[in-house]
Coordinates of C-alpha atoms and ligand atoms in Angstrom, one line a residue:
M1 CA 11.7 -31.6 55.4
L2 CA 12.7 -31.4 51.8
N3 CA 9.1 -30.8 50.6
K4 CA 9.1 -27.8 53.2
I5 CA 12.3 -26.4 51.6
L6 CA 11.4 -27.1 47.9
P7 CA 8.4 -24.6 47.5
V8 CA 10.3 -21.9 49.2
A9 CA 13.4 -22.6 47.1
V10 CA 11.5 -22.7 43.8
G11 CA 9.5 -19.6 45.0
A12 CA 12.9 -17.9 45.7
V13 CA 14.3 -18.8 42.3
A14 CA 11.2 -17.6 40.5
L15 CA 11.4 -14.3 42.5
V16 CA 14.9 -13.8 41.7
A17 CA 14.4 -14.7 38.0
L18 CA 11.8 -12.0 37.6
S19 CA 13.6 -9.4 39.5
A20 CA 17.0 -10.1 37.5
C21 CA 15.3 -9.4 34.2
G22 CA 13.5 -6.4 35.7
G23 CA 9.9 -7.2 35.3
G24 CA 8.8 -10.0 33.1
S25 CA 6.2 -9.2 30.3
N26 CA 7.4 -5.3 30.3
A27 CA 11.1 -6.2 29.8
A28 CA 10.9 -5.4 26.2
T29 CA 10.2 -1.7 26.8
G30 CA 12.1 -0.7 29.9
A31 CA 15.5 0.7 29.2
G32 CA 16.4 -0.3 32.9
A33 CA 15.2 -3.9 32.0
G34 CA 17.5 -4.4 29.1
G35 CA 15.0 -2.8 26.7
K36 CA 16.2 -0.4 24.1
G37 CA 13.8 2.7 24.5
P38 CA 13.6 5.2 27.6
I39 CA 11.9 4.2 30.6
V40 CA 8.1 4.8 30.4
M41 CA 6.3 5.9 33.5
G42 CA 2.5 6.0 34.0
F43 CA 1.6 8.8 36.4
A44 CA -2.0 9.0 37.8
Q45 CA -2.3 12.4 39.5
V46 CA -5.0 13.2 42.0
G47 CA -6.3 16.4 40.1
A48 CA -5.7 20.0 40.0
E49 CA -7.5 21.1 43.2
S50 CA -4.9 23.2 44.7
G51 CA -1.8 25.4 44.1
W52 CA 0.2 22.5 45.8
R53 CA -1.1 20.0 43.2
T54 CA -0.4 22.2 40.3
A55 CA 3.1 22.7 41.6
N56 CA 3.5 18.9 42.1
T57 CA 2.3 18.2 38.6
K58 CA 4.7 20.8 37.1
S59 CA 7.6 19.1 39.4
V60 CA 6.7 15.5 38.0
Q61 CA 6.7 16.7 34.4
E62 CA 9.7 18.8 34.4
S63 CA 11.8 16.1 36.2
A64 CA 10.6 13.3 33.8
K65 CA 11.9 15.4 30.9
A66 CA 15.2 16.2 32.6
A67 CA 15.6 12.6 33.6
G68 CA 14.9 11.3 29.9
I69 CA 11.8 9.3 31.1
T70 CA 8.8 9.0 29.0
L71 CA 5.8 10.3 31.0
K72 CA 2.2 9.3 30.5
F73 CA 0.1 11.5 32.7
S74 CA -3.5 11.6 33.6
D75 CA -5.6 13.9 35.9
A76 CA -8.3 12.0 37.9
Q77 CA -10.2 15.2 39.0
Q78 CA -10.1 13.9 42.6
K79 CA -12.0 10.8 41.8
Q80 CA -10.6 7.3 42.7
E81 CA -12.3 5.5 40.0
N82 CA -10.6 7.6 37.4
Q83 CA -7.1 7.0 39.1
I84 CA -7.9 3.3 39.0
K85 CA -8.9 3.4 35.3
A86 CA -5.6 5.2 34.5
I87 CA -3.7 2.6 36.3
R88 CA -5.3 -0.2 34.3
S89 CA -4.6 1.6 31.2
Y90 CA -0.9 1.9 32.0
I91 CA -0.9 -1.9 32.8
Q92 CA -2.5 -2.5 29.3
Q93 CA 0.1 -0.4 27.8
K94 CA 2.9 -2.5 29.5
V95 CA 4.6 0.9 31.0
D96 CA 7.9 0.1 32.9
V97 CA 6.7 1.9 36.2
I98 CA 3.6 3.3 37.7
A99 CA 3.6 6.2 40.1
F100 CA 0.5 7.7 41.7
S101 CA -0.8 9.9 44.5
P102 CA -3.8 8.0 46.0
V103 CA -6.5 10.5 46.3
V104 CA -7.8 8.4 49.4
E105 CA -6.2 5.8 51.5
T106 CA -8.5 2.8 50.9
G107 CA -9.7 0.7 47.9
W108 CA -6.3 0.1 46.1
D109 CA -5.4 -3.6 46.7
T110 CA -7.1 -5.1 43.7
V111 CA -5.6 -2.7 41.1
L112 CA -2.2 -2.8 42.7
L113 CA -2.3 -6.6 42.6
E114 CA -3.1 -6.5 38.8
A115 CA 0.0 -4.3 38.4
K116 CA 2.1 -6.7 40.6
R117 CA 0.9 -9.7 38.4
A118 CA 1.8 -7.7 35.3
N119 CA 5.3 -7.3 36.8
I120 CA 5.0 -3.6 36.8
P121 CA 6.6 -1.8 39.8
V122 CA 4.5 0.9 41.5
I123 CA 5.6 3.9 43.5
L124 CA 3.4 5.8 45.7
T125 CA 4.0 9.6 45.8
D126 CA 2.6 12.3 48.2
R127 CA -0.1 10.3 49.6
A128 CA -0.2 6.7 51.2
V129 CA -2.5 3.7 50.9
D130 CA -3.7 1.6 53.8
S131 CA -2.8 -1.7 52.2
E132 CA -1.5 -4.4 54.5
D133 CA 0.5 -6.0 51.7
K134 CA 3.6 -3.9 51.4
T135 CA 4.7 -6.0 48.4
L136 CA 2.0 -4.0 46.3
Y137 CA 4.3 -1.2 45.9
K138 CA 8.0 -0.5 46.0
T139 CA 8.2 2.6 48.1
F140 CA 6.4 5.6 49.4
L141 CA 7.8 9.0 48.6
G142 CA 6.2 11.9 50.4
S143 CA 5.6 14.0 53.7
D144 CA 5.0 12.9 57.3
F145 CA 1.5 14.4 57.6
V146 CA 1.1 13.6 61.3
A147 CA 4.4 15.7 61.9
E148 CA 3.0 18.5 59.9
G149 CA -0.2 18.5 62.1
K150 CA 1.9 18.4 65.2
K151 CA 3.9 21.4 64.0
A152 CA 0.6 23.4 63.5
G153 CA -0.7 22.4 67.0
E154 CA 2.6 23.1 68.7
W155 CA 2.7 26.7 67.4
L156 CA -0.9 27.1 68.6
V157 CA -0.1 25.8 72.1
K158 CA 2.7 28.4 72.3
D159 CA 0.6 31.3 71.0
S160 CA -2.2 30.3 73.4
Q161 CA -0.1 30.8 76.7
G162 CA -2.1 32.8 79.2
K163 CA -5.3 32.6 77.4
S164 CA -8.3 31.1 79.0
E165 CA -10.2 30.0 76.1
V166 CA -9.1 29.4 72.4
N167 CA -11.9 28.1 70.1
V168 CA -10.6 26.5 66.8
V169 CA -12.5 25.6 63.7
E170 CA -10.8 23.1 61.3
L171 CA -11.0 22.9 57.7
Q172 CA -10.3 19.3 56.7
G173 CA -8.8 18.1 53.6
T174 CA -10.6 15.6 51.4
T175 CA -12.4 12.9 53.4
G176 CA -10.3 9.7 53.6
A177 CA -7.1 11.2 52.3
A178 CA -4.0 10.5 54.1
P179 CA -3.0 14.1 54.5
A180 CA -6.5 14.9 55.9
I181 CA -6.6 12.0 58.4
D182 CA -2.9 12.5 59.6
R183 CA -2.9 16.3 59.8
K184 CA -6.1 16.2 62.0
E185 CA -4.5 13.4 64.2
G186 CA -1.2 15.3 64.7
F187 CA -2.9 18.7 65.4
A188 CA -5.4 17.1 67.9
E189 CA -2.3 15.2 69.7
A190 CA -0.3 18.5 70.1
V191 CA -3.0 20.6 71.4
K192 CA -3.7 18.3 74.3
A193 CA -0.9 20.2 75.9
A194 CA -3.1 23.1 76.3
P195 CA -6.6 22.3 77.5
Q196 CA -8.0 25.9 76.9
I197 CA -7.7 25.0 73.2
K198 CA -10.9 23.5 71.8
V199 CA -11.7 22.3 68.3
I200 CA -15.3 23.6 68.3
A201 CA -16.0 22.6 64.7
S202 CA -14.4 20.5 62.0
Q203 CA -15.5 19.9 58.5
T204 CA -14.0 19.0 55.0
G205 CA -13.4 21.8 52.4
D206 CA -12.0 19.2 50.0
F207 CA -8.5 21.0 49.7
T208 CA -10.1 23.5 47.5
R209 CA -10.3 27.4 48.0
S210 CA -14.1 27.4 47.3
G211 CA -14.5 24.6 49.6
G212 CA -12.7 26.5 52.5
K213 CA -14.8 29.6 51.9
Q214 CA -18.2 27.8 52.0
V215 CA -17.4 25.9 55.2
M216 CA -15.9 29.0 56.8
E217 CA -19.1 31.0 56.0
A218 CA -21.1 28.3 57.6
F219 CA -18.9 28.1 60.8
L220 CA -19.0 32.0 61.0
K221 CA -22.9 31.8 61.0
S222 CA -23.1 29.0 63.6
N223 CA -20.1 29.8 66.0
P224 CA -20.2 33.4 67.7
K225 CA -16.8 33.1 69.1
I226 CA -14.1 31.7 66.7
D227 CA -10.4 32.6 67.6
V228 CA -8.5 30.3 65.1
V229 CA -8.9 28.5 61.9
Y230 CA -6.6 25.4 61.3
A231 CA -6.8 24.7 57.6
H232 CA -5.2 21.4 56.1
N233 CA -3.8 23.3 53.2
D234 CA -3.3 27.0 52.0
D235 CA -6.1 27.0 49.6
M236 CA -8.8 26.4 52.2
G237 CA -7.0 29.0 54.4
L238 CA -7.3 31.5 51.6
G239 CA -10.9 30.7 50.9
A240 CA -11.5 31.2 54.8
I241 CA -9.8 34.6 54.5
E242 CA -12.5 35.7 51.9
A243 CA -15.3 34.6 54.3
I244 CA -13.7 36.1 57.2
E245 CA -13.2 39.6 55.3
A246 CA -16.9 39.3 54.0
A247 CA -18.2 38.9 57.7
G248 CA -16.3 42.2 58.6
K249 CA -13.5 40.7 60.5
V250 CA -9.8 40.9 60.1
P251 CA -8.1 37.6 59.2
G252 CA -4.8 37.3 61.1
K253 CA -5.9 39.4 63.9
D254 CA -9.6 38.9 64.9
I255 CA -9.3 35.4 63.7
K256 CA -5.9 33.8 63.4
I257 CA -5.2 31.4 60.7
I258 CA -2.7 28.3 60.5
T259 CA -2.5 26.4 57.3
V260 CA -0.1 23.7 55.6
D261 CA 1.5 23.8 52.3
A262 CA 3.3 27.1 51.8
V263 CA 2.4 27.6 48.1
H264 CA 3.1 31.1 46.8
D265 CA -0.4 32.6 47.5
G266 CA -0.3 31.0 51.0
V267 CA 3.2 32.6 51.8
Q268 CA 2.1 36.0 50.3
A269 CA -0.9 35.9 52.6
L270 CA 1.3 35.1 55.6
A271 CA 3.6 37.9 54.7
D272 CA 0.7 40.3 54.5
G273 CA -0.5 39.3 58.1
K274 CA -3.7 37.5 57.0
I275 CA -2.2 34.0 57.9
N276 CA -0.3 33.6 61.2
Y277 CA 1.7 30.4 60.6
I278 CA 2.3 28.0 57.7
V279 CA 3.8 24.4 57.9
E280 CA 5.6 23.5 54.7
C281 CA 4.7 20.6 52.7
S282 CA 6.8 20.3 49.6
P283 CA 5.3 19.5 46.3
L284 CA 8.7 19.3 44.6
L285 CA 9.0 15.5 44.5
G286 CA 9.7 15.1 40.7
D287 CA 13.5 14.7 40.9
Q288 CA 13.4 12.2 43.9
L289 CA 10.5 10.2 42.1
M290 CA 12.6 9.9 38.8
D291 CA 15.6 8.8 40.7
L292 CA 13.6 6.1 42.5
A293 CA 11.9 4.9 39.2
K294 CA 15.3 4.4 37.6
K295 CA 16.4 2.2 40.4
V296 CA 13.2 0.3 40.7
V297 CA 13.1 -0.5 36.9
A298 CA 16.7 -1.6 37.1
G299 CA 15.7 -3.9 39.8
Q300 CA 17.7 -2.3 42.5
S301 CA 16.5 -2.0 46.0
V302 CA 15.0 1.2 47.3
P303 CA 14.0 2.3 50.8
E304 CA 10.4 1.4 51.8
R305 CA 9.7 5.0 52.8
V306 CA 11.3 8.2 51.7
V307 CA 10.2 11.2 53.8
T308 CA 10.6 14.8 52.3
Q309 CA 12.3 17.4 54.2
E310 CA 10.2 20.6 55.1
T311 CA 10.2 23.6 57.3
T312 CA 7.7 26.1 58.9
F313 CA 7.1 29.8 58.3
T314 CA 6.2 32.8 60.6
Q315 CA 5.0 36.0 59.2
E316 CA 8.6 37.5 59.4
Q317 CA 10.2 34.5 57.7
A318 CA 7.5 34.5 54.9
K319 CA 8.7 38.2 53.8
A320 CA 12.3 36.9 53.7
A321 CA 11.5 33.7 51.9
L322 CA 9.0 34.9 49.1
P323 CA 11.6 36.1 46.6
Q324 CA 13.2 32.7 46.4
R325 CA 10.1 30.5 46.7
K326 CA 10.0 28.1 43.5
Y327 CA 6.2 27.5 43.7
Ligands
LIG1 C1 -0.2 16.8 50.5 C2 -1.0 16.8 49.4 C3 -2.3 17.7 49.7 C4 -1.8 19.2 49.9 C5 -3.0 20.0 49.3 O1 0.9 16.1 50.2 O2 -1.5 15.7 49.0 O3 -3.2 17.7 48.5 O4 -1.5 19.7 51.1 C6 -3.2 19.1 48.1 O5 -3.0 21.2 48.9 O6 -4.5 19.3 47.5

């Protein structure tokens, strides 16, 4: 019996010791771990692919400054290998905490284990990973993407009442990215309530305006009757508008458009009647991220999941909201 208890007890003591000093080898640098200097955060950003990402980067940088946290920042240009390189560099530099938005869900366990072994806590922000081992990160701060897809689908179900056939083309986000996987899932689930709604084509536009335009041009060539575009973000929806107008059709009328994000250009197009409905996905995660980082570095417990609060916009609501939008 004793030998059964001892390893656990020793393990527990070791765990407590590590967490009490706030992180082993990097204790010398972290203010929260008893070090002298400000907390140092290594942030590995996805890229600069969309208006949402630009606003998210601005939020993280401004909030770090306001919180007195020294920020090391990298832009991975939407490449996972660049994010992994950046995380390894932060481990080498012995930062106090690492935060990142995983460009795709898979392939993170090895580098997250390296961070764990270096006693550097990791915070997931914006997008999730598919790691089974929840001890590889302290918390995940970001939206519920399935709910976002459901809100988009529920609006279309209401708008499709009385119609015999509603053909939808879907512009997916980056292949393998949590928001792309989940927004597709949530939308598909919601539109089951209206069998006349059919997704006749679905392809990735990689969350970019140019990607959305190129894919929409192909959809228009190969599908004679398109009633609705469901774009996983505003930027691809804005690219689709360009393609629709180039084809001599009226976006928002001949072909309705539903998007996700609610960045300024999207809300403007919504107010102008070119988009019909937008589900908000807030990029303003900076303040919450810095609060979580201070707690984590100080060895305090934090919730495993922090879901950001968001709303939706119709064309009328967009006109009223535009003057107050922060991004
Ligand atoms: C969602 C975020 C997505 C946005 C896109 O939280 O990861 O990535 O919806 C962005 O605009 O490119």
